[in-house]
DNA sequence: ATACTGTGTGCCATCGTTGGCAACCAGATG
DNA sequence: CATCTGGTTGCCAACGATGGCACACAGTAT
């Protein structure tokens, strides 16, 4: 690949002048500029980013670190969102998936430091707390779907409570008064928050909380649709069964669908169902299409990069910002 | 971040000596080496990759370009596979999704050239042909799930014919003699190849090809599960209906499931179903779990990086290699 | 004593780019 | 004619690392 030197020689000017043309400095005669530009075109010259970094200290690189996010179905949009925002700033994204192995994580962060990333985005599969000490002090970091134990890093997390409330209110708004909730049994922000949202929605409608309507699926979560199937079946066999069911996620809604059908009931006429996550491939394809709460991962990825680059008004103040992102309702046909 | 100069100063040696320690050159006294190593540790020094590249010409960077792959549910594994192989070689992966926009693609390739990637991997969502001219001559490229019009670039593609044959034979092996195939209507390698595989399997079993059993879903493919639902319903209403159905992909199998249930038939007792792609979130979660053909995307990603780095015996000969990867059968419970 | 070998170390150029500084030139001003 | 101004251009150092070369200092062979 051609270098600036070759361009200078061929255009009969000094390297400095080519550099000026490249960086759109003033004080270059028009004729000269055009000659240089022509040679650049001819040689298909592009300035070497590494060399440029050497002088300017700007690597134009962002590290995107995930625990298992890239293995999760709905999180590819997170990467795409981040990539798009990076693109707008002419930055490139390094992708590294640690598989939750601390050793890999350390090495990954080191590799990113080696390449002088301008910042690191760390995204987790599940909404959870992580250790501040994993991250170097001297590189800006943004957390996505997680937060630092000491809250010292800016983070972006979904509004679990709001989402849970919205899901439940959607059912209540349609006249359902017995609303079931199939949750997962874990002390994490997602199940805890969505349950809180569920309670708030009931309270808003003046409906007492009924323990019998709330179920918790235990780990392991592999056959989660099947566990949910059993769970929903028992819910529907109650003497006073729910007519609306809020499922912790879309995969579980799939199991709920099977249970409702098995009970010879129709969706949404007899039982309405709301999911969570908006996994398109499931939610939009099953019959009837699933009304669900979207985890706005694309926006979260985008926002992460924008925060990192200190874009405009979302620049950080003294206290690291904790962005809580609203989860919108995606209306389909299961309610 | 500390530089080699600071390390040298603090250790009371020259820069050259630190460099020797870093690169494990001989001729460094043990005492000196240990002193240097200690300082490196103290300062948490890591050599600057950009500066290193300047001298050595090795950027340790690989570009991973996709059209819309990252937007496709089952392709995150492709990225993970590539990333893992890259990791083993201490390389970092640049991820860039073009959304199939030619302008974006050109800029993306340029950005990667700017950063001196050692090679580019280009992966497509659908198995298809692409133009060689999109790619610069001077950077090695590997194509995944696509191939160059002039076959001048090494490529990795799934064995569509073999996959189609395997899917069909799986049904035949279980005694099904009337086997339907719900294909998509497109002149692309995937539908064409899988159909060819279907025909070969029938031929192997001495069963004549029956046009009435092969259906083609037209674009647009958004509500593809619903189209398949209608299609399978009509298939099951034939006078001599199929007892086994091979669906072009797993999403379509979801529609087929609905149609079979609607017809008051059981899976797999009355109608057996085989999918394609092995989209875990669907195939493993629906009821009964779907037997399907896996698109080995993880391995394809891995192989792409390994080929690029010329690992061992998969180094290229004179003719660019066209790797055709077998698609294994994933046995679940729908057959 | 001299030459030779080999270990340990440092100096300096180099990679491709940018930015400070200085120099050149033409035209305007005193 | 000397000085000034401002546009245009070039020289050179610097960024952080590596590698060729040279040199100092042993110990060994002649």
PDB file of N, CA and C in Angstrom, chain A residues 15-68:
ATOM      1  N   UNK A  15       6.145  15.958   1.947  1.00  0.00           N
ATOM      2  CA  UNK A  15       5.224  15.148   2.738  1.00  0.00           C
ATOM      3  C   UNK A  15       4.269  16.041   3.517  1.00  0.00           C
ATOM      4  N   UNK A  16       4.838  17.108   4.042  1.00  0.00           N
ATOM      5  CA  UNK A  16       4.044  18.035   4.852  1.00  0.00           C
ATOM      6  C   UNK A  16       2.830  18.550   4.083  1.00  0.00           C
ATOM      7  N   UNK A  17       3.034  18.815   2.845  1.00  0.00           N
ATOM      8  CA  UNK A  17       1.947  19.357   2.039  1.00  0.00           C
ATOM      9  C   UNK A  17       0.850  18.318   1.826  1.00  0.00           C
ATOM     10  N   UNK A  18       1.253  17.102   1.588  1.00  0.00           N
ATOM     11  CA  UNK A  18       0.263  16.041   1.439  1.00  0.00           C
ATOM     12  C   UNK A  18      -0.533  15.923   2.732  1.00  0.00           C
ATOM     13  N   UNK A  19       0.185  15.961   3.830  1.00  0.00           N
ATOM     14  CA  UNK A  19      -0.480  15.873   5.132  1.00  0.00           C
ATOM     15  C   UNK A  19      -1.498  16.994   5.288  1.00  0.00           C
ATOM     16  N   UNK A  20      -1.101  18.173   4.841  1.00  0.00           N
ATOM     17  CA  UNK A  20      -2.037  19.298   4.940  1.00  0.00           C
ATOM     18  C   UNK A  20      -3.285  19.062   4.112  1.00  0.00           C
ATOM     19  N   UNK A  21      -3.099  18.517   2.945  1.00  0.00           N
ATOM     20  CA  UNK A  21      -4.256  18.224   2.097  1.00  0.00           C
ATOM     21  C   UNK A  21      -5.153  17.199   2.794  1.00  0.00           C
ATOM     22  N   UNK A  22      -4.520  16.179   3.314  1.00  0.00           N
ATOM     23  CA  UNK A  22      -5.275  15.120   3.977  1.00  0.00           C
ATOM     24  C   UNK A  22      -6.114  15.666   5.125  1.00  0.00           C
ATOM     25  N   UNK A  23      -5.523  16.576   5.866  1.00  0.00           N
ATOM     26  CA  UNK A  23      -6.209  17.065   7.055  1.00  0.00           C
ATOM     27  C   UNK A  23      -6.940  18.378   6.837  1.00  0.00           C
ATOM     28  N   UNK A  24      -7.085  18.720   5.567  1.00  0.00           N
ATOM     29  CA  UNK A  24      -7.851  19.900   5.183  1.00  0.00           C
ATOM     30  C   UNK A  24      -7.413  21.169   5.899  1.00  0.00           C
ATOM     31  N   UNK A  25      -6.105  21.322   5.959  1.00  0.00           N
ATOM     32  CA  UNK A  25      -5.573  22.553   6.505  1.00  0.00           C
ATOM     33  C   UNK A  25      -5.719  23.656   5.455  1.00  0.00           C
ATOM     34  N   UNK A  26      -5.795  24.900   5.907  1.00  0.00           N
ATOM     35  CA  UNK A  26      -5.818  25.995   4.930  1.00  0.00           C
ATOM     36  C   UNK A  26      -4.396  26.188   4.384  1.00  0.00           C
ATOM     37  N   UNK A  27      -4.193  27.176   3.611  1.00  0.00           N
ATOM     38  CA  UNK A  27      -2.870  27.519   3.088  1.00  0.00           C
ATOM     39  C   UNK A  27      -2.281  26.431   2.210  1.00  0.00           C
ATOM     40  N   UNK A  28      -3.127  25.866   1.366  1.00  0.00           N
ATOM     41  CA  UNK A  28      -2.589  25.003   0.323  1.00  0.00           C
ATOM     42  C   UNK A  28      -3.169  25.566  -0.975  1.00  0.00           C
ATOM     43  N   UNK A  29      -2.303  25.882  -1.922  1.00  0.00           N
ATOM     44  CA  UNK A  29      -2.778  26.436  -3.192  1.00  0.00           C
ATOM     45  C   UNK A  29      -3.698  25.439  -3.868  1.00  0.00           C
ATOM     46  N   UNK A  30      -4.720  25.951  -4.492  1.00  0.00           N
ATOM     47  CA  UNK A  30      -5.700  25.070  -5.123  1.00  0.00           C
ATOM     48  C   UNK A  30      -5.084  24.092  -6.108  1.00  0.00           C
ATOM     49  N   UNK A  31      -4.185  24.624  -6.921  1.00  0.00           N
ATOM     50  CA  UNK A  31      -3.555  23.758  -7.923  1.00  0.00           C
ATOM     51  C   UNK A  31      -2.814  22.618  -7.248  1.00  0.00           C
ATOM     52  N   UNK A  32      -2.088  22.952  -6.197  1.00  0.00           N
ATOM     53  CA  UNK A  32      -1.333  21.929  -5.470  1.00  0.00           C
ATOM     54  C   UNK A  32      -2.271  20.887  -4.878  1.00  0.00           C
ATOM     55  N   UNK A  33      -3.309  21.371  -4.214  1.00  0.00           N
ATOM     56  CA  UNK A  33      -4.257  20.469  -3.576  1.00  0.00           C
ATOM     57  C   UNK A  33      -4.813  19.475  -4.593  1.00  0.00           C
ATOM     58  N   UNK A  34      -5.190  20.015  -5.752  1.00  0.00           N
ATOM     59  CA  UNK A  34      -5.778  19.125  -6.731  1.00  0.00           C
ATOM     60  C   UNK A  34      -4.796  18.112  -7.283  1.00  0.00           C
ATOM     61  N   UNK A  35      -3.589  18.555  -7.454  1.00  0.00           N
ATOM     62  CA  UNK A  35      -2.559  17.629  -7.930  1.00  0.00           C
ATOM     63  C   UNK A  35      -2.379  16.498  -6.911  1.00  0.00           C
ATOM     64  N   UNK A  36      -2.273  16.881  -5.658  1.00  0.00           N
ATOM     65  CA  UNK A  36      -2.094  15.874  -4.597  1.00  0.00           C
ATOM     66  C   UNK A  36      -3.291  14.928  -4.565  1.00  0.00           C
ATOM     67  N   UNK A  37      -4.461  15.512  -4.614  1.00  0.00           N
ATOM     68  CA  UNK A  37      -5.674  14.701  -4.578  1.00  0.00           C
ATOM     69  C   UNK A  37      -5.696  13.687  -5.719  1.00  0.00           C
ATOM     70  N   UNK A  38      -5.254  14.142  -6.878  1.00  0.00           N
ATOM     71  CA  UNK A  38      -5.251  13.251  -8.037  1.00  0.00           C
ATOM     72  C   UNK A  38      -4.311  12.070  -7.805  1.00  0.00           C
ATOM     73  N   UNK A  39      -3.128  12.375  -7.277  1.00  0.00           N
ATOM     74  CA  UNK A  39      -2.156  11.304  -7.019  1.00  0.00           C
ATOM     75  C   UNK A  39      -2.701  10.335  -5.967  1.00  0.00           C
ATOM     76  N   UNK A  40      -3.361  10.877  -4.937  1.00  0.00           N
ATOM     77  CA  UNK A  40      -3.934  10.037  -3.890  1.00  0.00           C
ATOM     78  C   UNK A  40      -4.912   9.045  -4.509  1.00  0.00           C
ATOM     79  N   UNK A  41      -5.702   9.563  -5.399  1.00  0.00           N
ATOM     80  CA  UNK A  41      -6.677   8.739  -6.114  1.00  0.00           C
ATOM     81  C   UNK A  41      -5.965   7.667  -6.935  1.00  0.00           C
ATOM     82  N   UNK A  42      -4.985   8.119  -7.698  1.00  0.00           N
ATOM     83  CA  UNK A  42      -4.250   7.204  -8.570  1.00  0.00           C
ATOM     84  C   UNK A  42      -3.640   6.045  -7.796  1.00  0.00           C
ATOM     85  N   UNK A  43      -3.006   6.383  -6.696  1.00  0.00           N
ATOM     86  CA  UNK A  43      -2.307   5.352  -5.922  1.00  0.00           C
ATOM     87  C   UNK A  43      -3.240   4.637  -4.957  1.00  0.00           C
ATOM     88  N   UNK A  44      -4.447   5.083  -4.894  1.00  0.00           N
ATOM     89  CA  UNK A  44      -5.413   4.521  -3.953  1.00  0.00           C
ATOM     90  C   UNK A  44      -4.835   4.582  -2.543  1.00  0.00           C
ATOM     91  N   UNK A  45      -4.270   5.751  -2.253  1.00  0.00           N
ATOM     92  CA  UNK A  45      -3.616   5.924  -0.956  1.00  0.00           C
ATOM     93  C   UNK A  45      -4.606   6.190   0.172  1.00  0.00           C
ATOM     94  N   UNK A  46      -4.345   5.553   1.305  1.00  0.00           N
ATOM     95  CA  UNK A  46      -5.110   5.829   2.523  1.00  0.00           C
ATOM     96  C   UNK A  46      -4.113   5.965   3.668  1.00  0.00           C
ATOM     97  N   UNK A  47      -4.280   6.975   4.484  1.00  0.00           N
ATOM     98  CA  UNK A  47      -3.316   7.151   5.574  1.00  0.00           C
ATOM     99  C   UNK A  47      -3.363   5.982   6.554  1.00  0.00           C
ATOM    100  N   UNK A  48      -2.225   5.599   7.009  1.00  0.00           N
ATOM    101  CA  UNK A  48      -2.056   4.479   7.928  1.00  0.00           C
ATOM    102  C   UNK A  48      -2.530   4.871   9.330  1.00  0.00           C
ATOM    103  N   UNK A  49      -3.534   4.166   9.806  1.00  0.00           N
ATOM    104  CA  UNK A  49      -4.137   4.524  11.093  1.00  0.00           C
ATOM    105  C   UNK A  49      -3.157   4.366  12.249  1.00  0.00           C
ATOM    106  N   UNK A  50      -2.307   3.370  12.176  1.00  0.00           N
ATOM    107  CA  UNK A  50      -1.360   3.140  13.265  1.00  0.00           C
ATOM    108  C   UNK A  50      -0.373   4.296  13.355  1.00  0.00           C
ATOM    109  N   UNK A  51       0.140   4.690  12.228  1.00  0.00           N
ATOM    110  CA  UNK A  51       1.096   5.796  12.207  1.00  0.00           C
ATOM    111  C   UNK A  51       0.424   7.086  12.671  1.00  0.00           C
ATOM    112  N   UNK A  52      -0.788   7.240  12.208  1.00  0.00           N
ATOM    113  CA  UNK A  52      -1.530   8.424  12.593  1.00  0.00           C
ATOM    114  C   UNK A  52      -1.721   8.453  14.111  1.00  0.00           C
ATOM    115  N   UNK A  53      -2.037   7.281  14.644  1.00  0.00           N
ATOM    116  CA  UNK A  53      -2.202   7.201  16.086  1.00  0.00           C
ATOM    117  C   UNK A  53      -0.933   7.648  16.809  1.00  0.00           C
ATOM    118  N   UNK A  54       0.193   7.240  16.258  1.00  0.00           N
ATOM    119  CA  UNK A  54       1.471   7.539  16.900  1.00  0.00           C
ATOM    120  C   UNK A  54       1.612   9.035  17.190  1.00  0.00           C
ATOM    121  N   UNK A  55       1.205   9.830  16.222  1.00  0.00           N
ATOM    122  CA  UNK A  55       1.309  11.261  16.432  1.00  0.00           C
ATOM    123  C   UNK A  55       0.151  11.830  17.243  1.00  0.00           C
ATOM    124  N   UNK A  56      -1.030  11.428  16.874  1.00  0.00           N
ATOM    125  CA  UNK A  56      -2.194  12.104  17.449  1.00  0.00           C
ATOM    126  C   UNK A  56      -2.662  11.508  18.773  1.00  0.00           C
ATOM    127  N   UNK A  57      -2.327  10.252  18.985  1.00  0.00           N
ATOM    128  CA  UNK A  57      -2.810   9.601  20.196  1.00  0.00           C
ATOM    129  C   UNK A  57      -4.259   9.149  20.097  1.00  0.00           C
ATOM    130  N   UNK A  58      -4.847   9.294  18.921  1.00  0.00           N
ATOM    131  CA  UNK A  58      -6.231   8.846  18.749  1.00  0.00           C
ATOM    132  C   UNK A  58      -6.241   7.520  17.982  1.00  0.00           C
ATOM    133  N   UNK A  59      -6.674   6.478  18.631  1.00  0.00           N
ATOM    134  CA  UNK A  59      -6.637   5.181  17.952  1.00  0.00           C
ATOM    135  C   UNK A  59      -7.886   4.917  17.125  1.00  0.00           C
ATOM    136  N   UNK A  60      -8.959   5.620  17.424  1.00  0.00           N
ATOM    137  CA  UNK A  60     -10.234   5.432  16.729  1.00  0.00           C
ATOM    138  C   UNK A  60     -10.819   4.041  16.979  1.00  0.00           C
ATOM    139  N   UNK A  61     -10.406   3.429  18.064  1.00  0.00           N
ATOM    140  CA  UNK A  61     -10.807   2.061  18.333  1.00  0.00           C
ATOM    141  C   UNK A  61     -11.597   1.973  19.633  1.00  0.00           C
ATOM    142  N   UNK A  62     -12.628   1.149  19.607  1.00  0.00           N
ATOM    143  CA  UNK A  62     -13.423   0.940  20.798  1.00  0.00           C
ATOM    144  C   UNK A  62     -13.496  -0.557  21.073  1.00  0.00           C
ATOM    145  N   UNK A  63     -13.311  -0.909  22.316  1.00  0.00           N
ATOM    146  CA  UNK A  63     -13.390  -2.330  22.671  1.00  0.00           C
ATOM    147  C   UNK A  63     -14.801  -2.684  23.099  1.00  0.00           C
ATOM    148  N   UNK A  64     -15.303  -3.768  22.582  1.00  0.00           N
ATOM    149  CA  UNK A  64     -16.641  -4.219  22.970  1.00  0.00           C
ATOM    150  C   UNK A  64     -16.497  -5.598  23.585  1.00  0.00           C
ATOM    151  N   UNK A  65     -16.664  -5.642  24.880  1.00  0.00           N
ATOM    152  CA  UNK A  65     -16.412  -6.860  25.626  1.00  0.00           C
ATOM    153  C   UNK A  65     -17.742  -7.395  26.145  1.00  0.00           C
ATOM    154  N   UNK A  66     -17.930  -8.693  26.024  1.00  0.00           N
ATOM    155  CA  UNK A  66     -19.183  -9.266  26.497  1.00  0.00           C
ATOM    156  C   UNK A  66     -18.885 -10.515  27.298  1.00  0.00           C
ATOM    157  N   UNK A  67     -19.782 -10.849  28.206  1.00  0.00           N
ATOM    158  CA  UNK A  67     -19.569 -12.113  28.903  1.00  0.00           C
ATOM    159  C   UNK A  67     -20.077 -13.248  28.019  1.00  0.00           C
ATOM    160  N   UNK A  68     -21.358 -13.243  27.746  1.00  0.00           N
ATOM    161  CA  UNK A  68     -21.863 -14.254  26.825  1.00  0.00           C
ATOM    162  C   UNK A  68     -22.887 -13.630  25.915  1.00  0.00           C
TER     163      UNK A  68
END
